[in-house]
mmCIF file of C-alpha atoms in Angstrom:
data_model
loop_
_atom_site.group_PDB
_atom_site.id
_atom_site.type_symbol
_atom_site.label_atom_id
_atom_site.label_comp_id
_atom_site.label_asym_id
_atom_site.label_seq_id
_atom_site.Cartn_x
_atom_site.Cartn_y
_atom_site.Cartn_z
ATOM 1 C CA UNK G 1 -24.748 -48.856 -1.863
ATOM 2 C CA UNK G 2 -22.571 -47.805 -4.201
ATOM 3 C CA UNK G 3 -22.960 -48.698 -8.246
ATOM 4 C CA UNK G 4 -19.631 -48.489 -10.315
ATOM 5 C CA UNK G 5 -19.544 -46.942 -13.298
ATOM 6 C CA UNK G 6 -19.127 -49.332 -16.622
ATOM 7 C CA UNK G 7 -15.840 -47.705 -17.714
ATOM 8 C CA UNK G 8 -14.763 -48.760 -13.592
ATOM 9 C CA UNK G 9 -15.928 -51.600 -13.919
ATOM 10 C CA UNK G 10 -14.271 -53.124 -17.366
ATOM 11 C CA UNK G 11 -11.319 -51.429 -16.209
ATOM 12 C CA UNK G 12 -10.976 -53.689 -13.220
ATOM 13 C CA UNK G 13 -11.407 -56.986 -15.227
ATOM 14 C CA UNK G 14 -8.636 -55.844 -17.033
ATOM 15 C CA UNK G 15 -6.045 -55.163 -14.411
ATOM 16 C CA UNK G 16 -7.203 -58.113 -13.012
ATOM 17 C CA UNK G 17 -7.123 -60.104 -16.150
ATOM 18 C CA UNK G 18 -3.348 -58.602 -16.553
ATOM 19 C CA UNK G 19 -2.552 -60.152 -13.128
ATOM 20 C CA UNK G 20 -3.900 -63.478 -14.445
ATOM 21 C CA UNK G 21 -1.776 -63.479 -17.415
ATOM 22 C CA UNK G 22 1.694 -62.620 -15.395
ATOM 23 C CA UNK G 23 0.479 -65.330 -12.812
ATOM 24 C CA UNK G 24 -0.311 -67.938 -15.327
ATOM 25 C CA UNK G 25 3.277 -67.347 -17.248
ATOM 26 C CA UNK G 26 4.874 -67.695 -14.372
ATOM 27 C CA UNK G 27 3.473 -71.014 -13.785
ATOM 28 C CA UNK G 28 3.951 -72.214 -17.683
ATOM 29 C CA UNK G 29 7.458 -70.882 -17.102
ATOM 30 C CA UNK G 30 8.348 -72.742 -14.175
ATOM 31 C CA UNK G 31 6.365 -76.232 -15.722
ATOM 32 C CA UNK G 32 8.590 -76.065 -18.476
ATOM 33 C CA UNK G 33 11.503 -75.318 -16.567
ATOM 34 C CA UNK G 34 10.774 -78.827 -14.635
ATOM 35 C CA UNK G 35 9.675 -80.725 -17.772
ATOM 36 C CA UNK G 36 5.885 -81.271 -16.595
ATOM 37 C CA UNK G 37 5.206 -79.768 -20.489
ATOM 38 C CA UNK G 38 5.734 -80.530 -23.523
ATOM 39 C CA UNK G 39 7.393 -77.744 -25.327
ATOM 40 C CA UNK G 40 5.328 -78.253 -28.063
ATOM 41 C CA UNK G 41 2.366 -77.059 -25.962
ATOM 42 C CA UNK G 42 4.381 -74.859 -23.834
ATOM 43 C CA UNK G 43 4.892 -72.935 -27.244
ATOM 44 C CA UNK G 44 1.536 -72.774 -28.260
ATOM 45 C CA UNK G 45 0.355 -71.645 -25.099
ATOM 46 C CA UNK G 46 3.117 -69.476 -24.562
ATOM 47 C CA UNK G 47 1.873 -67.541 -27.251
ATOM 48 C CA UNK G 48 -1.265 -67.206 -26.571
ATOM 49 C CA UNK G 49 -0.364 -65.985 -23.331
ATOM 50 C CA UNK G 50 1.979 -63.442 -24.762
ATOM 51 C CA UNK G 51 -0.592 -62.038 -27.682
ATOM 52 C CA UNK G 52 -2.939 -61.749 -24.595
ATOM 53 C CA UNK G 53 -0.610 -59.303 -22.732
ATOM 54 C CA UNK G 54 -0.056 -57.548 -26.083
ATOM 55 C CA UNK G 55 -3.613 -56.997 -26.652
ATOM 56 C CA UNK G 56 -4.384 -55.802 -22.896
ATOM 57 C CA UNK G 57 -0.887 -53.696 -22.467
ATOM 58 C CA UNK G 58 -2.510 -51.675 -25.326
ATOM 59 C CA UNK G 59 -5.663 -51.539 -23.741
ATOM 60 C CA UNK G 60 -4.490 -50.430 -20.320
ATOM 61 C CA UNK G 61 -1.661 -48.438 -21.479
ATOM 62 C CA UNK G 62 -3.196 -45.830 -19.581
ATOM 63 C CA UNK G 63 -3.789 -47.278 -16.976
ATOM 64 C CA UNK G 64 -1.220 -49.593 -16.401
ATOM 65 C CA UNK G 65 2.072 -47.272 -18.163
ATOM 66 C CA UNK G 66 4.642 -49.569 -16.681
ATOM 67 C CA UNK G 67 3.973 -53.469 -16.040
ATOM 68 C CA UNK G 68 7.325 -53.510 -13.635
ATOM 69 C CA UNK G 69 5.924 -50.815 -11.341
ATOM 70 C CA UNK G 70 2.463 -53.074 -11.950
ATOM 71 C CA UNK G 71 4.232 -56.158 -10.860
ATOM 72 C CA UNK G 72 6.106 -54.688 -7.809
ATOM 73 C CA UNK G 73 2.930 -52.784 -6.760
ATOM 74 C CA UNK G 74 1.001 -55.840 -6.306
ATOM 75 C CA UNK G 75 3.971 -58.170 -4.789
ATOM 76 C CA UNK G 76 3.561 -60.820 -7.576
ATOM 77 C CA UNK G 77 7.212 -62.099 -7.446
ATOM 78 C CA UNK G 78 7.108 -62.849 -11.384
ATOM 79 C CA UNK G 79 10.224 -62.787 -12.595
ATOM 80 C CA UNK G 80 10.247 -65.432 -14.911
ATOM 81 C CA UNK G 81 6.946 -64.049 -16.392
ATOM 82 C CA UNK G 82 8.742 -60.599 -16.730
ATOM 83 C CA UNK G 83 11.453 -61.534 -18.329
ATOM 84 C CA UNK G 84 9.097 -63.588 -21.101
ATOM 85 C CA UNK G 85 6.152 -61.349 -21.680
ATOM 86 C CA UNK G 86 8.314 -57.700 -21.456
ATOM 87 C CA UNK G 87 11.709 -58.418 -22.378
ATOM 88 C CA UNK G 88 11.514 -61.517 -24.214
ATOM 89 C CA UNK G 89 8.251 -61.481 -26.190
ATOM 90 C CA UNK G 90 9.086 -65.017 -27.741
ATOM 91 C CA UNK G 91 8.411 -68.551 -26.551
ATOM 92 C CA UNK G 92 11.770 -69.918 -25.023
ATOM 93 C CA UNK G 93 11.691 -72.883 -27.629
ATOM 94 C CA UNK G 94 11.902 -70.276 -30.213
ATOM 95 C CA UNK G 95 14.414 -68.217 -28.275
ATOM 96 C CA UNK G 96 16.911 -70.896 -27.989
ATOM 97 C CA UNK G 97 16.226 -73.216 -31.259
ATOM 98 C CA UNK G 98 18.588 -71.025 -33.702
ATOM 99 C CA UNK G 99 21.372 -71.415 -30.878
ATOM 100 C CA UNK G 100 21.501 -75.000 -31.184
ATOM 101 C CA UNK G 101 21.414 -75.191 -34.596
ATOM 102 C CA UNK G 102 23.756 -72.667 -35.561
ATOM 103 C CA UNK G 103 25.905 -74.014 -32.677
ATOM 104 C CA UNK G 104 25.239 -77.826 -34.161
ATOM 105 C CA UNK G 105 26.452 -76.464 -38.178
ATOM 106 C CA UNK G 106 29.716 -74.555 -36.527
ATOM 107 C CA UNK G 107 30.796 -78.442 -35.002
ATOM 108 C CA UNK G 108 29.516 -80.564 -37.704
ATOM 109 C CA UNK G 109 31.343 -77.981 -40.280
ATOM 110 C CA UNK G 110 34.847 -77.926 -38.360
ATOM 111 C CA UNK G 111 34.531 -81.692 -38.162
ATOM 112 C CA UNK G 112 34.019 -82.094 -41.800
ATOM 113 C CA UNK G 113 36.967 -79.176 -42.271
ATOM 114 C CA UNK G 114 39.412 -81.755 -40.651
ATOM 115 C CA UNK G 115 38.673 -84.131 -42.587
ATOM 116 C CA UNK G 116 39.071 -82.315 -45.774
ATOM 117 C CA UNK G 117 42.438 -81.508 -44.107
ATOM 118 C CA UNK G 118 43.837 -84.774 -43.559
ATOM 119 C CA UNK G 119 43.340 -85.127 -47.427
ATOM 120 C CA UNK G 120 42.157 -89.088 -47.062
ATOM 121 C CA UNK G 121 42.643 -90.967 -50.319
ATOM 122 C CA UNK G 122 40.682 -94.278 -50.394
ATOM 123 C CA UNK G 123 37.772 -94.797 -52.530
ATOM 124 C CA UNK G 124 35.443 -94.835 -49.270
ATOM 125 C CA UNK G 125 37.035 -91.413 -48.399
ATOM 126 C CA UNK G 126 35.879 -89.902 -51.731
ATOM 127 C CA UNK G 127 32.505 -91.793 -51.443
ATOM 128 C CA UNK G 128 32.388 -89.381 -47.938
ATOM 129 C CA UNK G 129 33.865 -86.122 -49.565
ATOM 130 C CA UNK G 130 31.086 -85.911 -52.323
ATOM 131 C CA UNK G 131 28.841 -86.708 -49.509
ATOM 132 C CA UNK G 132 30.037 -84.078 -47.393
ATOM 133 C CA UNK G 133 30.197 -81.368 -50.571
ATOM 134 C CA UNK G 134 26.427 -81.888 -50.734
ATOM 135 C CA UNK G 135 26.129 -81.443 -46.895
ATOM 136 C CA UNK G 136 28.278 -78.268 -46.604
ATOM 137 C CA UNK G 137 26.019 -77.049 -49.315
ATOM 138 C CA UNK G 138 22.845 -77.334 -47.243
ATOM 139 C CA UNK G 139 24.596 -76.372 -44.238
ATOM 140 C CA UNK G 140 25.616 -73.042 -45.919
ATOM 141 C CA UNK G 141 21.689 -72.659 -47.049
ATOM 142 C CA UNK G 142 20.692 -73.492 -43.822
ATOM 143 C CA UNK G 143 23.261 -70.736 -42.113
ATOM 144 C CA UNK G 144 22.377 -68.095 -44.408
ATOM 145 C CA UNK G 145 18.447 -68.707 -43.918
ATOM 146 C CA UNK G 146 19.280 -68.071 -39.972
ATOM 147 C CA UNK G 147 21.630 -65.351 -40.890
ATOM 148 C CA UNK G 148 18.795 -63.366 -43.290
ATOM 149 C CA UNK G 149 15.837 -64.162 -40.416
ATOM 150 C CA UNK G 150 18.216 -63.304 -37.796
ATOM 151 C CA UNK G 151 18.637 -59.726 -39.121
ATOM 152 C CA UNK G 152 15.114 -59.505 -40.365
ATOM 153 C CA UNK G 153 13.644 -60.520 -36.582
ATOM 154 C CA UNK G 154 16.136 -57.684 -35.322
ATOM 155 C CA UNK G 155 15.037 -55.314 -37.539
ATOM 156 C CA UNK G 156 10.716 -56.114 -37.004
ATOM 157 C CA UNK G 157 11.508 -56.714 -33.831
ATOM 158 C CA UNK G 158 12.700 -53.190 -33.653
ATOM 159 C CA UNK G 159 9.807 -51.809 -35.956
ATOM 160 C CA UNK G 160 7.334 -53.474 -33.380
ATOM 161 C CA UNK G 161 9.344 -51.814 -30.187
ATOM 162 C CA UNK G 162 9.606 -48.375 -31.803
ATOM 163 C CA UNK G 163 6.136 -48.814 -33.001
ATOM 164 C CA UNK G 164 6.784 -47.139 -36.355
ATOM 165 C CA UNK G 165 4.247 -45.719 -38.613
ATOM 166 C CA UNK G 166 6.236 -44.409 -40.842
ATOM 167 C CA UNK G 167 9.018 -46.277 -42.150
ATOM 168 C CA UNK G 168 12.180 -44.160 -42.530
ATOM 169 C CA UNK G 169 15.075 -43.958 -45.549
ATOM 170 C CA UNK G 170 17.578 -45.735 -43.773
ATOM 171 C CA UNK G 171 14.966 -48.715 -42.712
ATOM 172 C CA UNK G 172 13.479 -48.866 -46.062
ATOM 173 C CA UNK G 173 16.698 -49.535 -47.434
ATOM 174 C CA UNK G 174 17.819 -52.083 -45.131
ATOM 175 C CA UNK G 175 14.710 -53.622 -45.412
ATOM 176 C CA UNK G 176 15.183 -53.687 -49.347
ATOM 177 C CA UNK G 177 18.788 -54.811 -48.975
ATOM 178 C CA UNK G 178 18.008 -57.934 -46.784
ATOM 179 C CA UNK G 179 14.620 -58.565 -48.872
ATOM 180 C CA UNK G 180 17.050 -58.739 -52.048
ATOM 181 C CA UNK G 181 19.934 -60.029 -50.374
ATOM 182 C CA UNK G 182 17.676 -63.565 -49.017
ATOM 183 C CA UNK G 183 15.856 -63.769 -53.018
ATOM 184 C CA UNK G 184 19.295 -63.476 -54.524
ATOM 185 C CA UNK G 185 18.537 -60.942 -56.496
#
């Protein structure tokens, strides 16, 4: 009879824990996909799932060196789960929200553009214009708050990948520039 060794042992709950997590991500993936979730909890449990895999990549980064090779060694046809836990690492609600509303400001801004250029006179019309000063102003606040986290995900996003100790001159200074940049200062 043979007795595995502790270190064996925890070692195989993790690989097969790691399996779970690609499997179940797969299946969120594919619910949301159909609309059987809510993306409300398809976000919440999508990161769960996805701080999971963080936590147990580090752990079996030994072990496990390359979750592709992992997932084509063991057949798991996970594509979906692939692309969101390695090359994603973000909820697809999050992925996708600043899309639609940068891509919702562009439209509503060239609408309101046209009508500035048609230069309408009546009393109504000016009624809309002051309305639509004090929207352009939010929508330029809103656009530049996407802009500054858009370039501030990039760059932590990049920190994370590179997993950087040490922060460099050049990334310091960036960092400092958008920091300043999004206080106004």
């Amino acid at each position: 009879m043979d007795v595995k060794l502790w270190n064996d042992r925890e070692m195989y709950d993790d690989v097969a824990e790691l399996f779970a997590i690609i499997t179940a991500m797969e299946k969120l993936e594919k619910a949301f996909v159909r609309d059987i979730i809510s993306p409300a909890d398809y976000e919440t449990e999508c990161q769960k799932l996805i701080s999971h895999f963080k936590i147990l990549s580090l752990i079996l980064k030994d072990t496990v060196p390359n979750i592709k090779q992992f997932h084509d060694a063991y057949k798991m046809n996970c594509s979906a789960a692939l692309n969101r836990l390695v090359t994603s690492g973000v909820p697809a609600t999050i992925e996708h929200r600043a899309t639609s509303v940068v891509s919702e400001c562009v439209k509503n801004f060239i609408t309101r553009m046209d009508s500035f250029k048609l230069t309408m006179m009546e009393l109504s019309d000016v009624e809309q214009k002051i309305e639509m000063r004090e929207w352009l102003s939010t929508l330029l606040l809103i656009v530049l708050v996407f802009f500054v986290s858009f370039f501030l995900g990039i760059i932590l996003k990049d920190i994370n990948v590179k997993k950087v100790c040490v922060v460099n001159s050049d990334l310091a200074q960036g960092l400092q520039f958008y920091t300043c940049w999004y206080n106004g200062k």
